[in-house]
Amino acid sequence: MQLRTTTFAILSILVLGLGYASTAADKDDGFDALDDFKKDFLIAAGDAKSWKVNGKVFECTGKPNGYICTKKSYSNYVLTYEFRFPKDAGNSGALNYITGKHKVWPACVEVQGHYNNLAQIFAMGGAKGPRSNGDADARKKARKPHTEWNKFEITSKDGVLTAKLNGVQLNKSGPYVVRKGQIGFQSEGAPIHFRNFRIKEL
């Protein structure tokens, strides 16, 4: 009985130790969470009534067109977040390097969030640079149903943007002339949910 008790105690310590190590590693991975809507973001264009926070999920009605953006500007970074369309497969996007006046739509480089064209990359709003449609076959294989959570990973390095969907690289494009700015997320036609915004500066 004493041997069993001792063994159980040792196993418990190991499990707790592994759990602590995992938590510490998560905290030390260099990423910062952007999970406080009021602290981390501003409603740059559109209507504040389009957005609400439900727990840790940012819910957007999709109407009217507009976007939220980070209060801080970024240049070289890795950005990850999850999104889903709770009703119809719709449209959105991540607006990188937002510069100039906030408007619909600003000067920036978009990583496309339209469900059928995820991870296309192009300059818009007067920004300059190439357009890349990405890998259509990889997109179809990597993409989950629109009502499920899909995960984007966007890396910015010296004006070059790389986009991964659910761990699969779909596109790489650049360099772009503008290489620093706020990062926005679009309200564009259909309800969309976002969660787990995390960013690591490089």
PDB file of C-alpha atoms in Angstrom:
ATOM      1  CA  MET A   1       0.000   0.000   0.000  1.00  0.00           C
ATOM      2  CA  GLN A   2       2.825   2.375   0.864  1.00  0.00           C
ATOM      3  CA  LEU A   3       4.559   1.605  -2.472  1.00  0.00           C
ATOM      4  CA  ARG A   4       1.366   2.384  -4.399  1.00  0.00           C
ATOM      5  CA  THR A   5       0.894   5.627  -2.440  1.00  0.00           C
ATOM      6  CA  THR A   6       4.485   6.665  -3.088  1.00  0.00           C
ATOM      7  CA  THR A   7       4.187   5.848  -6.801  1.00  0.00           C
ATOM      8  CA  PHE A   8       0.949   7.838  -7.076  1.00  0.00           C
ATOM      9  CA  ALA A   9       2.592  10.805  -5.337  1.00  0.00           C
ATOM     10  CA  ILE A  10       5.560  10.721  -7.724  1.00  0.00           C
ATOM     11  CA  LEU A  11       3.272  10.519 -10.772  1.00  0.00           C
ATOM     12  CA  SER A  12       1.205  13.425  -9.448  1.00  0.00           C
ATOM     13  CA  ILE A  13       4.315  15.559  -9.050  1.00  0.00           C
ATOM     14  CA  LEU A  14       5.445  14.693 -12.577  1.00  0.00           C
ATOM     15  CA  VAL A  15       2.063  15.569 -14.064  1.00  0.00           C
ATOM     16  CA  LEU A  16       1.902  18.846 -12.171  1.00  0.00           C
ATOM     17  CA  GLY A  17       5.467  19.602 -13.205  1.00  0.00           C
ATOM     18  CA  LEU A  18       4.719  18.958 -16.860  1.00  0.00           C
ATOM     19  CA  GLY A  19       1.615  21.116 -16.646  1.00  0.00           C
ATOM     20  CA  TYR A  20       3.619  23.943 -15.094  1.00  0.00           C
ATOM     21  CA  ALA A  21       6.319  23.617 -17.742  1.00  0.00           C
ATOM     22  CA  SER A  22       3.723  23.731 -20.514  1.00  0.00           C
ATOM     23  CA  THR A  23       2.094  26.831 -19.040  1.00  0.00           C
ATOM     24  CA  ALA A  24       5.473  28.522 -18.643  1.00  0.00           C
ATOM     25  CA  ALA A  25       6.379  27.681 -22.233  1.00  0.00           C
ATOM     26  CA  ASP A  26       3.091  29.150 -23.452  1.00  0.00           C
ATOM     27  CA  LYS A  27       3.812  32.370 -21.597  1.00  0.00           C
ATOM     28  CA  ASP A  28       7.408  32.524 -22.846  1.00  0.00           C
ATOM     29  CA  ASP A  29       6.758  31.868 -26.548  1.00  0.00           C
ATOM     30  CA  GLY A  30       7.142  35.561 -27.360  1.00  0.00           C
ATOM     31  CA  PHE A  31       3.512  36.157 -28.350  1.00  0.00           C
ATOM     32  CA  ASP A  32       1.300  38.810 -26.823  1.00  0.00           C
ATOM     33  CA  ALA A  33      -2.446  38.265 -26.636  1.00  0.00           C
ATOM     34  CA  LEU A  34      -4.665  40.915 -28.190  1.00  0.00           C
ATOM     35  CA  ASP A  35      -7.772  39.889 -26.299  1.00  0.00           C
ATOM     36  CA  ASP A  36      -8.902  43.139 -24.686  1.00  0.00           C
ATOM     37  CA  PHE A  37     -11.161  44.846 -27.214  1.00  0.00           C
ATOM     38  CA  LYS A  38     -11.082  48.277 -25.567  1.00  0.00           C
ATOM     39  CA  LYS A  39      -7.368  48.219 -24.716  1.00  0.00           C
ATOM     40  CA  ASP A  40      -5.938  46.670 -27.877  1.00  0.00           C
ATOM     41  CA  PHE A  41      -8.266  47.840 -30.668  1.00  0.00           C
ATOM     42  CA  LEU A  42     -10.138  50.827 -31.975  1.00  0.00           C
ATOM     43  CA  ILE A  43     -13.110  50.979 -34.327  1.00  0.00           C
ATOM     44  CA  ALA A  44     -11.435  52.767 -37.208  1.00  0.00           C
ATOM     45  CA  ALA A  45     -14.270  52.830 -39.770  1.00  0.00           C
ATOM     46  CA  GLY A  46     -17.871  51.715 -39.934  1.00  0.00           C
ATOM     47  CA  ASP A  47     -20.266  51.470 -36.992  1.00  0.00           C
ATOM     48  CA  ALA A  48     -19.430  50.561 -33.404  1.00  0.00           C
ATOM     49  CA  LYS A  49     -22.761  48.708 -33.214  1.00  0.00           C
ATOM     50  CA  SER A  50     -21.368  46.190 -35.709  1.00  0.00           C
ATOM     51  CA  TRP A  51     -19.098  44.749 -33.040  1.00  0.00           C
ATOM     52  CA  LYS A  52     -19.600  43.102 -29.676  1.00  0.00           C
ATOM     53  CA  VAL A  53     -17.549  40.925 -27.363  1.00  0.00           C
ATOM     54  CA  ASN A  54     -18.968  37.591 -26.247  1.00  0.00           C
ATOM     55  CA  GLY A  55     -16.527  36.145 -23.734  1.00  0.00           C
ATOM     56  CA  LYS A  56     -13.253  35.988 -25.671  1.00  0.00           C
ATOM     57  CA  VAL A  57     -14.955  36.075 -29.074  1.00  0.00           C
ATOM     58  CA  PHE A  58     -15.227  39.278 -31.115  1.00  0.00           C
ATOM     59  CA  GLU A  59     -18.523  39.078 -32.999  1.00  0.00           C
ATOM     60  CA  CYS A  60     -19.158  41.240 -36.048  1.00  0.00           C
ATOM     61  CA  THR A  61     -22.456  41.643 -37.930  1.00  0.00           C
ATOM     62  CA  GLY A  62     -20.634  42.393 -41.192  1.00  0.00           C
ATOM     63  CA  LYS A  63     -22.681  45.525 -41.840  1.00  0.00           C
ATOM     64  CA  PRO A  64     -21.918  48.249 -42.636  1.00  0.00           C
ATOM     65  CA  ASN A  65     -18.465  47.918 -44.177  1.00  0.00           C
ATOM     66  CA  GLY A  66     -15.695  48.970 -41.835  1.00  0.00           C
ATOM     67  CA  TYR A  67     -12.929  47.584 -39.652  1.00  0.00           C
ATOM     68  CA  ILE A  68     -11.341  47.492 -36.253  1.00  0.00           C
ATOM     69  CA  CYS A  69      -7.581  47.899 -35.989  1.00  0.00           C
ATOM     70  CA  THR A  70      -4.821  47.614 -33.447  1.00  0.00           C
ATOM     71  CA  LYS A  71      -3.986  50.787 -31.592  1.00  0.00           C
ATOM     72  CA  LYS A  72      -0.308  49.969 -32.068  1.00  0.00           C
ATOM     73  CA  SER A  73       1.595  49.914 -35.358  1.00  0.00           C
ATOM     74  CA  TYR A  74       3.710  46.910 -36.349  1.00  0.00           C
ATOM     75  CA  SER A  75       6.383  46.167 -38.942  1.00  0.00           C
ATOM     76  CA  ASN A  76       7.969  42.709 -38.620  1.00  0.00           C
ATOM     77  CA  TYR A  77       5.725  40.225 -36.839  1.00  0.00           C
ATOM     78  CA  VAL A  78       3.924  36.915 -36.700  1.00  0.00           C
ATOM     79  CA  LEU A  79       0.163  37.300 -36.248  1.00  0.00           C
ATOM     80  CA  THR A  80      -2.203  34.417 -35.519  1.00  0.00           C
ATOM     81  CA  TYR A  81      -5.971  34.407 -35.081  1.00  0.00           C
ATOM     82  CA  GLU A  82      -9.023  32.240 -35.622  1.00  0.00           C
ATOM     83  CA  PHE A  83     -12.204  33.102 -37.497  1.00  0.00           C
ATOM     84  CA  ARG A  84     -15.490  31.554 -38.576  1.00  0.00           C
ATOM     85  CA  PHE A  85     -18.627  32.598 -40.430  1.00  0.00           C
ATOM     86  CA  PRO A  86     -21.597  31.567 -38.237  1.00  0.00           C
ATOM     87  CA  LYS A  87     -24.132  31.792 -41.082  1.00  0.00           C
ATOM     88  CA  ASP A  88     -23.144  32.155 -44.738  1.00  0.00           C
ATOM     89  CA  ALA A  89     -19.583  31.828 -46.042  1.00  0.00           C
ATOM     90  CA  GLY A  90     -18.659  35.463 -46.377  1.00  0.00           C
ATOM     91  CA  ASN A  91     -15.968  38.071 -46.766  1.00  0.00           C
ATOM     92  CA  SER A  92     -13.434  39.737 -44.495  1.00  0.00           C
ATOM     93  CA  GLY A  93      -9.684  40.239 -44.398  1.00  0.00           C
ATOM     94  CA  ALA A  94      -6.616  41.216 -42.402  1.00  0.00           C
ATOM     95  CA  LEU A  95      -5.400  44.695 -43.317  1.00  0.00           C
ATOM     96  CA  ASN A  96      -1.640  44.975 -42.822  1.00  0.00           C
ATOM     97  CA  TYR A  97       0.433  48.176 -42.745  1.00  0.00           C
ATOM     98  CA  ILE A  98      -2.557  50.559 -42.509  1.00  0.00           C
ATOM     99  CA  THR A  99      -1.292  54.082 -43.199  1.00  0.00           C
ATOM    100  CA  GLY A 100      -2.870  57.475 -43.718  1.00  0.00           C
ATOM    101  CA  LYS A 101      -6.498  58.291 -43.050  1.00  0.00           C
ATOM    102  CA  HIS A 102      -8.879  55.676 -41.695  1.00  0.00           C
ATOM    103  CA  LYS A 103     -11.596  55.132 -44.292  1.00  0.00           C
ATOM    104  CA  VAL A 104     -13.330  52.358 -46.244  1.00  0.00           C
ATOM    105  CA  TRP A 105     -10.904  51.139 -47.484  1.00  0.00           C
ATOM    106  CA  PRO A 106      -7.541  52.434 -46.214  1.00  0.00           C
ATOM    107  CA  ALA A 107      -4.101  52.263 -47.794  1.00  0.00           C
ATOM    108  CA  CYS A 108      -2.810  48.854 -46.701  1.00  0.00           C
ATOM    109  CA  VAL A 109      -1.969  45.328 -47.851  1.00  0.00           C
ATOM    110  CA  GLU A 110      -4.782  42.829 -47.381  1.00  0.00           C
ATOM    111  CA  VAL A 111      -4.525  39.146 -46.674  1.00  0.00           C
ATOM    112  CA  GLN A 112      -7.881  38.078 -48.048  1.00  0.00           C
ATOM    113  CA  GLY A 113     -10.455  36.645 -45.680  1.00  0.00           C
ATOM    114  CA  HIS A 114     -13.130  35.912 -48.291  1.00  0.00           C
ATOM    115  CA  TYR A 115     -13.924  32.246 -47.687  1.00  0.00           C
ATOM    116  CA  ASN A 116     -13.536  31.227 -51.341  1.00  0.00           C
ATOM    117  CA  ASN A 117     -10.282  33.178 -51.800  1.00  0.00           C
ATOM    118  CA  LEU A 118      -8.560  32.875 -48.441  1.00  0.00           C
ATOM    119  CA  ALA A 119      -4.975  34.174 -48.306  1.00  0.00           C
ATOM    120  CA  GLN A 120      -4.879  36.092 -51.560  1.00  0.00           C
ATOM    121  CA  ILE A 121      -2.543  39.041 -50.917  1.00  0.00           C
ATOM    122  CA  PHE A 122      -2.794  42.475 -52.544  1.00  0.00           C
ATOM    123  CA  ALA A 123      -2.237  46.187 -51.972  1.00  0.00           C
ATOM    124  CA  MET A 124      -5.338  48.387 -51.789  1.00  0.00           C
ATOM    125  CA  GLY A 125      -6.499  51.923 -51.030  1.00  0.00           C
ATOM    126  CA  GLY A 126      -3.606  53.496 -52.898  1.00  0.00           C
ATOM    127  CA  ALA A 127      -0.831  51.316 -51.451  1.00  0.00           C
ATOM    128  CA  LYS A 128       1.640  49.921 -53.996  1.00  0.00           C
ATOM    129  CA  GLY A 129       2.846  46.388 -54.575  1.00  0.00           C
ATOM    130  CA  PRO A 130       2.180  43.029 -56.228  1.00  0.00           C
ATOM    131  CA  ARG A 131      -0.927  40.875 -56.154  1.00  0.00           C
ATOM    132  CA  SER A 132      -0.714  37.129 -55.543  1.00  0.00           C
ATOM    133  CA  ASN A 133      -3.653  34.738 -55.681  1.00  0.00           C
ATOM    134  CA  GLY A 134      -1.809  31.986 -53.827  1.00  0.00           C
ATOM    135  CA  ASP A 135      -2.165  28.214 -54.106  1.00  0.00           C
ATOM    136  CA  ALA A 136      -5.803  27.348 -54.907  1.00  0.00           C
ATOM    137  CA  ASP A 137      -5.326  23.594 -54.452  1.00  0.00           C
ATOM    138  CA  ALA A 138      -3.646  24.026 -51.061  1.00  0.00           C
ATOM    139  CA  ARG A 139      -6.438  26.415 -50.064  1.00  0.00           C
ATOM    140  CA  LYS A 140      -9.142  23.828 -50.751  1.00  0.00           C
ATOM    141  CA  LYS A 141      -7.287  21.146 -48.801  1.00  0.00           C
ATOM    142  CA  ALA A 142      -6.425  23.347 -45.796  1.00  0.00           C
ATOM    143  CA  ARG A 143      -9.772  25.115 -45.459  1.00  0.00           C
ATOM    144  CA  LYS A 144     -12.273  23.826 -42.899  1.00  0.00           C
ATOM    145  CA  PRO A 145     -16.038  24.389 -43.298  1.00  0.00           C
ATOM    146  CA  HIS A 146     -16.880  28.061 -42.891  1.00  0.00           C
ATOM    147  CA  THR A 147     -18.855  27.515 -39.673  1.00  0.00           C
ATOM    148  CA  GLU A 148     -15.811  25.920 -37.985  1.00  0.00           C
ATOM    149  CA  TRP A 149     -12.827  27.802 -36.596  1.00  0.00           C
ATOM    150  CA  ASN A 150     -10.098  28.315 -39.192  1.00  0.00           C
ATOM    151  CA  LYS A 151      -6.706  29.654 -38.127  1.00  0.00           C
ATOM    152  CA  PHE A 152      -4.634  32.216 -39.993  1.00  0.00           C
ATOM    153  CA  GLU A 153      -0.926  32.786 -39.445  1.00  0.00           C
ATOM    154  CA  ILE A 154       0.458  35.892 -41.137  1.00  0.00           C
ATOM    155  CA  THR A 155       4.170  36.683 -41.067  1.00  0.00           C
ATOM    156  CA  SER A 156       5.522  40.090 -42.034  1.00  0.00           C
ATOM    157  CA  LYS A 157       9.246  40.348 -42.706  1.00  0.00           C
ATOM    158  CA  ASP A 158      10.722  43.442 -44.368  1.00  0.00           C
ATOM    159  CA  GLY A 159       7.565  44.100 -46.377  1.00  0.00           C
ATOM    160  CA  VAL A 160       7.041  40.478 -47.451  1.00  0.00           C
ATOM    161  CA  LEU A 161       3.838  38.798 -46.241  1.00  0.00           C
ATOM    162  CA  THR A 162       3.457  35.036 -45.833  1.00  0.00           C
ATOM    163  CA  ALA A 163       0.030  33.539 -45.119  1.00  0.00           C
ATOM    164  CA  LYS A 164      -0.733  30.110 -43.655  1.00  0.00           C
ATOM    165  CA  LEU A 165      -4.175  28.610 -43.118  1.00  0.00           C
ATOM    166  CA  ASN A 166      -4.490  25.884 -40.496  1.00  0.00           C
ATOM    167  CA  GLY A 167      -0.729  25.361 -40.665  1.00  0.00           C
ATOM    168  CA  VAL A 168      -0.508  25.144 -44.465  1.00  0.00           C
ATOM    169  CA  GLN A 169       1.295  27.894 -46.399  1.00  0.00           C
ATOM    170  CA  LEU A 170      -1.006  29.271 -49.092  1.00  0.00           C
ATOM    171  CA  ASN A 171       0.774  32.408 -50.223  1.00  0.00           C
ATOM    172  CA  LYS A 172       3.819  34.664 -50.055  1.00  0.00           C
ATOM    173  CA  SER A 173       3.970  38.094 -51.638  1.00  0.00           C
ATOM    174  CA  GLY A 174       6.028  41.286 -51.629  1.00  0.00           C
ATOM    175  CA  PRO A 175       8.002  43.216 -50.790  1.00  0.00           C
ATOM    176  CA  TYR A 176       5.548  46.090 -50.473  1.00  0.00           C
ATOM    177  CA  VAL A 177       6.475  49.759 -50.386  1.00  0.00           C
ATOM    178  CA  VAL A 178       4.643  50.369 -47.100  1.00  0.00           C
ATOM    179  CA  ARG A 179       6.020  48.097 -44.390  1.00  0.00           C
ATOM    180  CA  LYS A 180       4.656  49.407 -41.103  1.00  0.00           C
ATOM    181  CA  GLY A 181       1.255  50.312 -39.761  1.00  0.00           C
ATOM    182  CA  GLN A 182      -1.757  49.270 -37.764  1.00  0.00           C
ATOM    183  CA  ILE A 183      -3.423  45.910 -38.425  1.00  0.00           C
ATOM    184  CA  GLY A 184      -7.145  45.800 -39.174  1.00  0.00           C
ATOM    185  CA  PHE A 185      -9.905  43.201 -39.424  1.00  0.00           C
ATOM    186  CA  GLN A 186     -12.816  43.809 -41.731  1.00  0.00           C
ATOM    187  CA  SER A 187     -16.556  43.978 -41.356  1.00  0.00           C
ATOM    188  CA  GLU A 188     -17.600  43.242 -44.914  1.00  0.00           C
ATOM    189  CA  GLY A 189     -21.055  41.912 -45.646  1.00  0.00           C
ATOM    190  CA  ALA A 190     -21.597  38.775 -43.574  1.00  0.00           C
ATOM    191  CA  PRO A 191     -21.462  37.958 -39.854  1.00  0.00           C
ATOM    192  CA  ILE A 192     -18.012  36.822 -38.753  1.00  0.00           C
ATOM    193  CA  HIS A 193     -16.444  35.832 -35.438  1.00  0.00           C
ATOM    194  CA  PHE A 194     -12.812  36.262 -34.400  1.00  0.00           C
ATOM    195  CA  ARG A 195     -10.861  34.910 -31.441  1.00  0.00           C
ATOM    196  CA  ASN A 196      -7.345  34.279 -30.109  1.00  0.00           C
ATOM    197  CA  PHE A 197      -5.554  37.256 -31.649  1.00  0.00           C
ATOM    198  CA  ARG A 198      -1.854  36.826 -30.823  1.00  0.00           C
ATOM    199  CA  ILE A 199       1.170  38.691 -32.150  1.00  0.00           C
ATOM    200  CA  LYS A 200       4.932  38.330 -31.825  1.00  0.00           C
ATOM    201  CA  GLU A 201       7.221  41.120 -32.982  1.00  0.00           C
ATOM    202  CA  LEU A 202      10.330  39.956 -34.820  1.00  0.00           C
TER     203      LEU A 202
END
